[in-house]
Amino acid sequence: MSDTAVKHYIEELHRLQESLPGDKLSLIREAAMGQFQARGFPTTRQENWKYTDVKPIARSAFGIAEAKPATGYEKQLEHARLSGLDSHELVFINGRFSVEHSRSQDLPQGVVLEDMSSAVNNHSMLVDSVMSNTTLNDQSNPFNILNTAFIHDGVLIHVPDDCSIDKPINLIYLSGYSDNEFSAHPRNLIFLGSGARLTVIENYVGAKDRQYFINTVTDAVLSSNAALTHYKLQQESVESYHIGNFNIYQDRDSQVNSHSISLGGALVRNDIKVQLDAEGAGVLLNGLYMANGKQHIDNHTLINHLQQHTTSEEHYRGVLNDRGRGVFNGKVVVHKDAQKTDAAQSNANLLLSDQAEIDTKPELEIYADDVKCSHGSTVGQLDKDMMFYLRSRAIDEATAKSILTYAFAEEVIKRIEIEQIRHYLEYQVIGRLPDAELIKEFTHE
């Protein structure tokens, strides 16, 4: 099956070769497809994919998304615009950039904000510098490689030295509004100059009960003293597949705050890879995943402390209900030159049914002797004492469970600084719980 699936994507690349943008990228695409052909799709025999079987993706043989008229997305687009948020917006429908729905103005001088299909021609040197950067690109991840082979849409963001973009950039990906099943491979490239400041939102929303495959990669390069706040809000169709890679390279005294929220998708895998390559670099990874029905959501993170005086903080929480399954693998590697590293990691999981499942594996590899590191994970059910307290206040069992579940998830949401995003997620999380209207009243009194 794997050979057949790989052959399908080779044929798709050859079919689309002439229509893909950026002539200079053709060699990179061919090289990536050669790597993908050699590796194939990952299997559960590989340690990093032990608990996540991607055969449903491989055997579906999705065609590559093509630019076609779409309808039925208007309501979802309005929700994804996050009511009340003043932002620059780039909108993608079924994997393709929509000029008519995108809006950005009053960008500071020197800032580049451009859809990828245009950027590969207009800023080819900048794009090539990332595509050929083996340190940033994960050559061991087949989905990262497959994305490179089909690079077409997505966004290029370049913020020059000492420049701050006051308004967030909201990248809205609307999928499933097509008569055919399809795959899309968005590539987002973010470059921050020395002292630059930026907030980016990646918002993935899907049409109800539609099947498709989104394979997205975001690469971020931060120069000294730069700061990036990154939000990934994933609410794909519960019939869809979503694979996401976020590769981060940080220079001296740079800071990344990453917030990853996974609510949708039948099969979801998020990989975050961080390189802290200079003194003073720091990263915060904040994540929430909620799996209902038969959803499968996998989060893998890898933080490399390469130099001294670097910091990392990681907080992930999972809520698993019905036959939902979660996977968390968080690995922190402290290299021999990374003295005075400060790294903390935690993963807490709440199981709401007897059939829900979580596989959690926090890891620490330490090759330096003067460090401060901690990690841990918990798996449990709702607090019986708190349940008793709420029931004694005449709150029925289902509502009491919902209140406590929301309180558990809120520990992640409350770290989000942008009010409109925080409120949006509060209502999305509450909407997944029984007695949603009562919970809204209770939590917003």
Short mmCIF file of C-alpha atoms in Angstrom, two decimals:
data_model
loop_
_atom_site.label_atom_id
_atom_site.label_comp_id
_atom_site.label_asym_id
_atom_site.label_seq_id
_atom_site.Cartn_x
_atom_site.Cartn_y
_atom_site.Cartn_z
CA MET A 1 0.00 0.00 0.00
CA SER A 2 2.81 2.41 0.89
CA ASP A 3 4.46 2.07 -2.55
CA THR A 4 1.12 2.70 -4.26
CA ALA A 5 0.48 5.77 -2.10
CA VAL A 6 3.94 7.20 -2.79
CA LYS A 7 3.54 6.55 -6.52
CA HIS A 8 0.28 8.51 -6.46
CA TYR A 9 2.03 11.64 -5.15
CA ILE A 10 4.89 11.27 -7.63
CA GLU A 11 2.33 11.23 -10.43
CA GLU A 12 0.56 14.24 -8.92
CA LEU A 13 3.83 16.21 -8.86
CA HIS A 14 4.54 15.41 -12.49
CA ARG A 15 0.98 16.31 -13.46
CA LEU A 16 1.18 19.68 -11.72
CA GLN A 17 4.84 20.52 -12.36
CA GLU A 18 4.13 23.16 -15.00
CA SER A 19 1.50 24.94 -12.91
CA LEU A 20 3.46 25.12 -9.65
CA PRO A 21 4.96 28.57 -9.00
CA GLY A 22 8.66 29.39 -8.73
CA ASP A 23 10.86 27.92 -11.47
CA LYS A 24 13.88 28.01 -9.14
CA LEU A 25 12.11 25.67 -6.73
CA SER A 26 11.70 22.87 -9.27
CA LEU A 27 14.98 21.20 -8.28
CA ILE A 28 14.09 21.47 -4.59
CA ARG A 29 10.69 19.92 -5.32
CA GLU A 30 12.21 17.05 -7.27
CA ALA A 31 14.79 16.42 -4.54
CA ALA A 32 12.08 16.42 -1.89
CA MET A 33 9.97 13.96 -3.85
CA GLY A 34 13.02 11.73 -4.23
CA GLN A 35 13.45 11.77 -0.45
CA PHE A 36 9.77 11.03 0.04
CA GLN A 37 9.96 8.15 -2.40
CA ALA A 38 12.89 6.69 -0.45
CA ARG A 39 11.23 7.12 2.95
CA GLY A 40 7.56 6.57 2.21
CA PHE A 41 4.87 7.23 4.77
CA PRO A 42 5.82 6.59 8.40
CA THR A 43 4.65 3.39 10.07
CA THR A 44 3.92 2.37 13.65
CA ARG A 45 7.20 0.41 13.61
CA GLN A 46 8.98 3.75 13.91
CA GLU A 47 9.30 5.00 17.49
CA ASN A 48 8.07 8.53 16.70
CA TRP A 49 4.93 7.10 15.08
CA LYS A 50 4.37 4.15 17.41
CA TYR A 51 0.94 5.31 18.56
CA THR A 52 -0.27 7.04 15.38
CA ASP A 53 -1.16 5.03 12.30
CA VAL A 54 -1.31 7.17 9.14
CA LYS A 55 -2.60 4.40 6.85
CA PRO A 56 -5.96 6.22 6.49
CA ILE A 57 -4.06 9.10 4.87
CA ALA A 58 -1.82 6.93 2.71
CA ARG A 59 -4.58 4.76 1.28
CA SER A 60 -6.89 7.67 0.42
CA ALA A 61 -4.74 8.96 -2.48
CA PHE A 62 -5.92 12.55 -2.19
CA GLY A 63 -5.57 14.73 -5.26
CA ILE A 64 -3.82 18.08 -4.90
CA ALA A 65 -6.18 21.02 -4.40
CA GLU A 66 -6.77 23.11 -7.50
CA ALA A 67 -8.20 26.60 -7.80
CA LYS A 68 -11.96 26.20 -8.28
CA PRO A 69 -14.98 28.26 -7.23
CA ALA A 70 -16.24 27.38 -3.76
CA THR A 71 -19.42 28.12 -1.83
CA GLY A 72 -20.83 27.61 1.64
CA TYR A 73 -17.86 28.93 3.59
CA GLU A 74 -19.13 32.44 4.36
CA LYS A 75 -20.40 31.78 7.89
CA GLN A 76 -17.23 29.95 8.89
CA LEU A 77 -15.15 32.78 7.49
CA GLU A 78 -16.91 35.30 9.69
CA HIS A 79 -16.30 33.16 12.78
CA ALA A 80 -12.64 32.70 11.84
CA ARG A 81 -12.20 36.46 11.62
CA LEU A 82 -12.55 36.53 15.42
CA SER A 83 -15.18 39.16 16.09
CA GLY A 84 -13.74 42.44 17.27
CA LEU A 85 -10.13 41.61 16.38
CA ASP A 86 -8.36 44.20 14.25
CA SER A 87 -5.95 42.17 12.14
CA HIS A 88 -4.31 41.70 8.78
CA GLU A 89 -5.95 38.71 7.08
CA LEU A 90 -4.88 36.28 4.41
CA VAL A 91 -7.62 33.80 3.51
CA PHE A 92 -7.15 30.42 1.83
CA ILE A 93 -10.10 28.38 0.58
CA ASN A 94 -9.52 24.69 -0.11
CA GLY A 95 -5.79 25.34 0.05
CA ARG A 96 -5.72 28.23 -2.42
CA PHE A 97 -5.18 31.92 -1.71
CA SER A 98 -8.30 34.10 -2.00
CA VAL A 99 -7.41 37.67 -2.94
CA GLU A 100 -10.99 38.89 -2.67
CA HIS A 101 -11.39 37.82 0.96
CA SER A 102 -7.95 38.89 2.18
CA ARG A 103 -7.16 42.31 3.60
CA SER A 104 -4.04 44.01 4.86
CA GLN A 105 -3.09 47.65 4.91
CA ASP A 106 -0.91 50.14 6.74
CA LEU A 107 1.95 47.70 7.14
CA PRO A 108 5.19 49.27 8.41
CA GLN A 109 7.81 50.08 5.80
CA GLY A 110 9.95 47.13 4.80
CA VAL A 111 7.49 44.46 5.93
CA VAL A 112 6.74 41.67 3.47
CA LEU A 113 3.35 39.96 3.78
CA GLU A 114 2.61 37.98 0.66
CA ASP A 115 0.92 34.75 -0.39
CA MET A 116 3.47 32.04 -1.14
CA SER A 117 2.52 31.50 -4.78
CA SER A 118 3.54 35.13 -5.42
CA ALA A 119 6.44 35.18 -2.97
CA VAL A 120 8.33 32.31 -4.62
CA ASN A 121 8.74 34.60 -7.64
CA ASN A 122 8.93 38.03 -6.00
CA HIS A 123 11.19 37.03 -3.10
CA SER A 124 12.83 33.89 -4.40
CA MET A 125 16.14 34.33 -2.55
CA LEU A 126 14.36 34.59 0.80
CA VAL A 127 12.23 31.54 0.08
CA ASP A 128 15.19 29.53 -1.23
CA SER A 129 17.19 30.28 1.91
CA VAL A 130 14.65 28.36 4.00
CA MET A 131 13.94 25.60 1.52
CA SER A 132 17.64 24.73 1.38
CA ASN A 133 18.23 25.10 5.16
CA THR A 134 18.63 21.53 6.42
CA THR A 135 19.02 22.75 10.01
CA LEU A 136 15.55 24.30 9.97
CA ASN A 137 13.81 21.78 7.74
CA ASP A 138 13.21 18.39 9.29
CA GLN A 139 14.55 16.01 6.67
CA SER A 140 13.52 13.01 8.77
CA ASN A 141 9.81 13.85 8.72
CA PRO A 142 8.10 12.47 5.58
CA PHE A 143 5.22 14.94 5.80
CA ASN A 144 7.63 17.89 6.02
CA ILE A 145 9.32 16.54 2.89
CA LEU A 146 6.01 15.98 1.09
CA ASN A 147 5.03 19.58 1.85
CA THR A 148 8.27 20.82 0.29
CA ALA A 149 7.57 18.81 -2.86
CA PHE A 150 4.19 20.51 -3.32
CA ILE A 151 4.96 24.01 -2.03
CA HIS A 152 2.38 26.30 -3.61
CA ASP A 153 0.32 28.36 -1.21
CA GLY A 154 0.79 29.68 2.27
CA VAL A 155 2.44 32.93 3.27
CA LEU A 156 5.79 34.69 3.46
CA ILE A 157 6.23 37.14 6.33
CA HIS A 158 9.40 39.19 6.74
CA VAL A 159 9.68 41.81 9.47
CA PRO A 160 12.87 43.91 9.31
CA ASP A 161 15.11 44.90 12.21
CA ASP A 162 13.54 46.89 15.07
CA CYS A 163 10.11 46.76 13.46
CA SER A 164 6.93 45.87 15.31
CA ILE A 165 3.63 44.93 13.65
CA ASP A 166 0.98 46.10 16.08
CA LYS A 167 -1.92 44.16 14.56
CA PRO A 168 -1.91 40.34 14.47
CA ILE A 169 -1.68 38.56 11.13
CA ASN A 170 -4.60 36.11 10.87
CA LEU A 171 -4.04 33.28 8.38
CA ILE A 172 -7.42 31.66 7.75
CA TYR A 173 -7.52 28.23 6.09
CA LEU A 174 -11.05 27.13 5.14
CA SER A 175 -11.26 23.57 3.84
CA GLY A 176 -13.82 21.03 2.68
CA TYR A 177 -15.79 23.41 0.46
CA SER A 178 -15.31 21.27 -2.62
CA ASP A 179 -17.14 18.48 -4.43
CA ASN A 180 -13.98 16.36 -4.36
CA GLU A 181 -11.71 15.12 -1.61
CA PHE A 182 -8.35 16.87 -1.83
CA SER A 183 -5.04 17.53 -0.12
CA ALA A 184 -3.39 20.89 0.47
CA HIS A 185 0.17 21.59 1.56
CA PRO A 186 0.41 25.18 2.88
CA ARG A 187 3.91 26.51 3.64
CA ASN A 188 4.28 29.50 5.95
CA LEU A 189 7.68 31.20 6.24
CA ILE A 190 8.30 33.73 9.01
CA PHE A 191 11.49 35.82 9.24
CA LEU A 192 11.99 38.25 12.11
CA GLY A 193 14.90 40.66 12.04
CA SER A 194 16.79 41.79 15.11
CA GLY A 195 14.39 43.33 17.63
CA ALA A 196 11.32 42.62 15.47
CA ARG A 197 7.90 41.88 17.03
CA LEU A 198 5.05 39.87 15.49
CA THR A 199 1.86 37.98 16.36
CA VAL A 200 0.58 35.33 13.93
CA ILE A 201 -2.65 33.32 14.08
CA GLU A 202 -3.03 30.15 12.01
CA ASN A 203 -6.74 29.35 11.96
CA TYR A 204 -7.78 26.04 10.37
CA VAL A 205 -11.52 25.55 9.94
CA GLY A 206 -13.33 22.80 8.06
CA ALA A 207 -16.75 22.16 6.57
CA LYS A 208 -18.79 19.73 8.62
CA ASP A 209 -18.39 16.02 7.82
CA ARG A 210 -16.12 16.56 4.80
CA GLN A 211 -13.00 14.49 4.21
CA TYR A 212 -9.74 16.08 3.08
CA PHE A 213 -6.06 16.15 4.03
CA ILE A 214 -4.18 19.25 5.22
CA ASN A 215 -0.39 18.93 5.47
CA THR A 216 0.94 22.25 6.72
CA VAL A 217 4.45 23.44 7.58
CA THR A 218 5.44 26.69 9.28
CA ASP A 219 9.10 27.70 9.49
CA ALA A 220 10.09 30.58 11.78
CA VAL A 221 13.54 32.17 11.97
CA LEU A 222 14.13 34.69 14.76
CA SER A 223 17.14 36.99 14.88
CA SER A 224 18.52 38.40 18.11
CA ASN A 225 16.00 40.05 20.48
CA ALA A 226 13.08 39.18 18.20
CA ALA A 227 9.72 38.09 19.65
CA LEU A 228 7.04 35.92 18.04
CA THR A 229 3.66 35.05 19.50
CA HIS A 230 2.11 32.23 17.51
CA TYR A 231 -1.41 30.79 17.77
CA LYS A 232 -2.56 27.65 16.01
CA LEU A 233 -6.32 27.12 16.22
CA GLN A 234 -7.29 23.80 14.62
CA GLN A 235 -10.97 23.05 14.09
CA GLU A 236 -10.97 20.88 11.00
CA SER A 237 -13.87 18.65 9.99
CA VAL A 238 -14.12 15.57 12.22
CA GLU A 239 -13.74 13.47 9.05
CA SER A 240 -10.52 15.17 7.95
CA TYR A 241 -6.81 14.57 8.43
CA HIS A 242 -4.45 17.27 9.65
CA ILE A 243 -0.67 17.04 9.84
CA GLY A 244 1.19 20.13 11.07
CA ASN A 245 4.90 20.86 11.44
CA PHE A 246 6.21 23.99 13.17
CA ASN A 247 9.99 24.43 12.89
CA ILE A 248 11.57 27.23 14.96
CA TYR A 249 15.12 28.59 14.97
CA GLN A 250 16.03 31.18 17.61
CA ASP A 251 19.02 33.49 17.97
CA ARG A 252 20.27 35.36 21.03
CA ASP A 253 17.66 36.73 23.49
CA SER A 254 14.75 35.88 21.18
CA GLN A 255 11.40 34.69 22.56
CA VAL A 256 8.66 32.49 21.08
CA ASN A 257 5.27 31.99 22.74
CA SER A 258 3.37 29.20 20.99
CA HIS A 259 -0.27 28.33 21.70
CA SER A 260 -1.59 25.19 20.00
CA ILE A 261 -5.29 24.30 20.27
CA SER A 262 -6.53 21.09 18.59
CA LEU A 263 -10.29 20.47 18.61
CA GLY A 264 -11.13 19.02 15.18
CA GLY A 265 -9.97 16.29 12.82
CA ALA A 266 -10.32 12.52 12.68
CA LEU A 267 -6.55 12.04 12.71
CA VAL A 268 -4.31 14.90 13.83
CA ARG A 269 -0.56 15.10 14.31
CA ASN A 270 1.26 18.26 15.44
CA ASP A 271 5.06 18.39 15.52
CA ILE A 272 6.92 21.36 17.01
CA LYS A 273 10.71 21.46 16.73
CA VAL A 274 12.63 24.26 18.47
CA GLN A 275 16.32 25.13 18.15
CA LEU A 276 17.53 27.45 20.94
CA ASP A 277 20.87 28.27 19.37
CA ALA A 278 22.13 31.30 21.29
CA GLU A 279 22.34 32.56 24.84
CA GLY A 280 19.14 34.06 26.26
CA ALA A 281 16.77 32.39 23.77
CA GLY A 282 13.50 31.23 25.31
CA VAL A 283 10.33 29.42 24.29
CA LEU A 284 6.89 28.79 25.79
CA LEU A 285 4.78 25.94 24.39
CA ASN A 286 1.17 26.03 25.59
CA GLY A 287 -1.25 23.43 24.25
CA LEU A 288 -4.74 21.98 24.55
CA TYR A 289 -6.20 18.97 22.74
CA MET A 290 -9.74 17.62 23.05
CA ALA A 291 -10.76 14.35 21.39
CA ASN A 292 -14.36 13.11 21.25
CA GLY A 293 -15.93 10.22 19.36
CA LYS A 294 -13.09 8.34 17.64
CA GLN A 295 -10.79 11.33 17.18
CA HIS A 296 -7.05 10.73 17.41
CA ILE A 297 -4.85 13.74 18.29
CA ASP A 298 -1.07 13.40 18.59
CA ASN A 299 1.30 16.15 19.79
CA HIS A 300 5.07 15.72 19.49
CA THR A 301 7.45 18.45 20.65
CA LEU A 302 11.24 18.59 20.53
CA ILE A 303 13.19 21.40 22.18
CA ASN A 304 16.95 21.51 21.59
CA HIS A 305 18.89 23.62 24.11
CA LEU A 306 22.08 24.16 22.12
CA GLN A 307 23.69 27.04 24.02
CA GLN A 308 23.95 28.23 27.61
CA HIS A 309 21.39 30.33 29.48
CA THR A 310 18.41 29.21 27.39
CA THR A 311 14.92 28.57 28.76
CA SER A 312 11.91 26.50 27.83
CA GLU A 313 8.50 26.12 29.44
CA GLU A 314 5.90 23.65 28.23
CA HIS A 315 2.32 23.11 29.41
CA TYR A 316 0.03 20.74 27.50
CA ARG A 317 -3.38 19.48 28.58
CA GLY A 318 -5.63 16.85 27.03
CA VAL A 319 -9.33 16.07 27.45
CA LEU A 320 -10.33 12.66 26.07
CA ASN A 321 -13.95 11.51 25.89
CA ASP A 322 -15.89 8.62 24.29
CA ARG A 323 -13.31 6.57 22.36
CA GLY A 324 -11.05 9.54 21.77
CA ARG A 325 -7.31 8.96 21.88
CA GLY A 326 -4.52 11.38 22.67
CA VAL A 327 -0.77 11.07 22.26
CA PHE A 328 1.78 13.38 23.84
CA ASN A 329 5.53 13.07 23.40
CA GLY A 330 7.53 16.01 24.67
CA LYS A 331 11.30 15.75 24.42
CA VAL A 332 13.82 18.24 25.78
CA VAL A 333 17.49 17.79 24.85
CA VAL A 334 20.11 19.78 26.76
CA HIS A 335 23.33 19.67 24.75
CA LYS A 336 26.79 19.73 26.31
CA ASP A 337 27.33 23.48 25.72
CA ALA A 338 23.94 24.40 27.20
CA GLN A 339 24.98 25.07 30.78
CA LYS A 340 22.55 27.07 32.96
CA THR A 341 19.59 25.73 31.00
CA ASP A 342 16.20 26.14 32.67
CA ALA A 343 13.60 23.74 31.25
CA ALA A 344 10.19 22.77 32.65
CA GLN A 345 7.61 20.52 31.04
CA SER A 346 4.21 19.23 32.13
CA ASN A 347 1.44 17.21 30.51
CA ALA A 348 -1.90 16.70 32.28
CA ASN A 349 -4.71 14.56 30.89
CA LEU A 350 -8.36 14.12 31.81
CA LEU A 351 -10.17 10.92 30.83
CA LEU A 352 -13.95 11.31 30.74
CA SER A 353 -14.87 7.76 29.70
CA ASP A 354 -13.63 4.23 30.27
CA GLN A 355 -12.79 3.86 26.58
CA ALA A 356 -10.80 7.08 26.23
CA GLU A 357 -7.04 6.61 25.98
CA ILE A 358 -3.85 8.64 26.34
CA ASP A 359 -0.25 7.68 25.62
CA THR A 360 2.04 10.23 27.25
CA LYS A 361 5.83 10.25 27.24
CA PRO A 362 7.73 13.27 28.58
CA GLU A 363 11.47 12.93 27.93
CA LEU A 364 14.65 14.64 29.12
CA GLU A 365 18.12 14.12 27.66
CA ILE A 366 20.76 16.07 29.54
CA TYR A 367 24.42 16.29 28.48
CA ALA A 368 25.33 19.32 30.64
CA ASP A 369 25.85 19.28 34.41
CA ASP A 370 24.73 22.75 35.53
CA VAL A 371 21.05 22.84 34.61
CA LYS A 372 17.59 23.15 36.13
CA CYS A 373 15.17 20.74 34.45
CA SER A 374 11.85 19.15 35.35
CA HIS A 375 9.20 17.13 33.57
CA GLY A 376 6.11 15.14 34.41
CA SER A 377 2.74 13.87 33.27
CA THR A 378 -0.56 13.01 34.92
CA VAL A 379 -3.57 11.01 33.82
CA GLY A 380 -6.77 11.10 35.82
CA GLN A 381 -10.50 11.53 36.06
CA LEU A 382 -12.67 14.30 37.48
CA ASP A 383 -12.10 15.18 41.13
CA LYS A 384 -14.69 13.31 43.22
CA ASP A 385 -14.65 15.88 46.01
CA MET A 386 -15.35 18.70 43.57
CA MET A 387 -18.10 16.65 41.95
CA PHE A 388 -19.67 16.09 45.37
CA TYR A 389 -19.43 19.82 46.16
CA LEU A 390 -21.18 20.83 42.94
CA ARG A 391 -23.85 18.15 43.29
CA SER A 392 -24.53 19.38 46.84
CA ARG A 393 -25.31 22.77 45.29
CA ALA A 394 -28.16 21.20 43.30
CA ILE A 395 -26.14 21.01 40.07
CA ASP A 396 -26.92 17.88 38.08
CA GLU A 397 -24.17 15.38 37.29
CA ALA A 398 -23.75 16.20 33.58
CA THR A 399 -23.47 19.94 34.24
CA ALA A 400 -21.06 19.39 37.12
CA LYS A 401 -18.81 17.29 34.86
CA SER A 402 -18.89 20.00 32.21
CA ILE A 403 -17.97 22.73 34.70
CA LEU A 404 -14.96 20.78 35.98
CA THR A 405 -13.88 19.83 32.46
CA TYR A 406 -14.00 23.45 31.36
CA ALA A 407 -12.00 24.51 34.43
CA PHE A 408 -9.34 21.94 33.51
CA ALA A 409 -9.08 23.21 29.92
CA GLU A 410 -9.15 26.85 30.99
CA GLU A 411 -5.67 26.50 32.51
CA VAL A 412 -4.35 26.54 28.94
CA ILE A 413 -6.78 29.13 27.56
CA LYS A 414 -6.08 31.71 30.26
CA ARG A 415 -2.45 31.98 29.11
CA ILE A 416 -3.67 33.46 25.82
CA GLU A 417 -3.15 37.21 25.85
CA ILE A 418 -5.46 38.31 23.02
CA GLU A 419 -8.93 38.73 24.47
CA GLN A 420 -10.82 37.96 21.25
CA ILE A 421 -8.96 34.66 20.79
CA ARG A 422 -9.46 33.73 24.43
CA HIS A 423 -13.22 34.36 24.29
CA TYR A 424 -13.49 32.56 20.95
CA LEU A 425 -11.81 29.47 22.39
CA GLU A 426 -13.81 29.60 25.61
CA TYR A 427 -17.01 29.32 23.63
CA GLN A 428 -15.60 26.67 21.29
CA VAL A 429 -14.56 24.51 24.25
CA ILE A 430 -17.83 25.06 26.10
CA GLY A 431 -19.75 24.21 22.92
CA ARG A 432 -18.25 20.71 22.98
CA LEU A 433 -19.61 20.02 26.47
CA PRO A 434 -23.10 18.93 27.61
CA ASP A 435 -25.38 21.74 28.81
CA ALA A 436 -23.29 24.32 26.96
CA GLU A 437 -25.68 27.22 27.61
CA LEU A 438 -25.70 26.59 31.35
CA ILE A 439 -21.91 26.40 31.40
CA LYS A 440 -21.67 29.75 29.61
CA GLU A 441 -23.84 31.35 32.28
CA PHE A 442 -21.93 29.70 35.12
CA THR A 443 -18.44 30.59 33.84
CA HIS A 444 -19.25 34.18 32.88
CA GLU A 445 -21.10 35.28 35.97
#
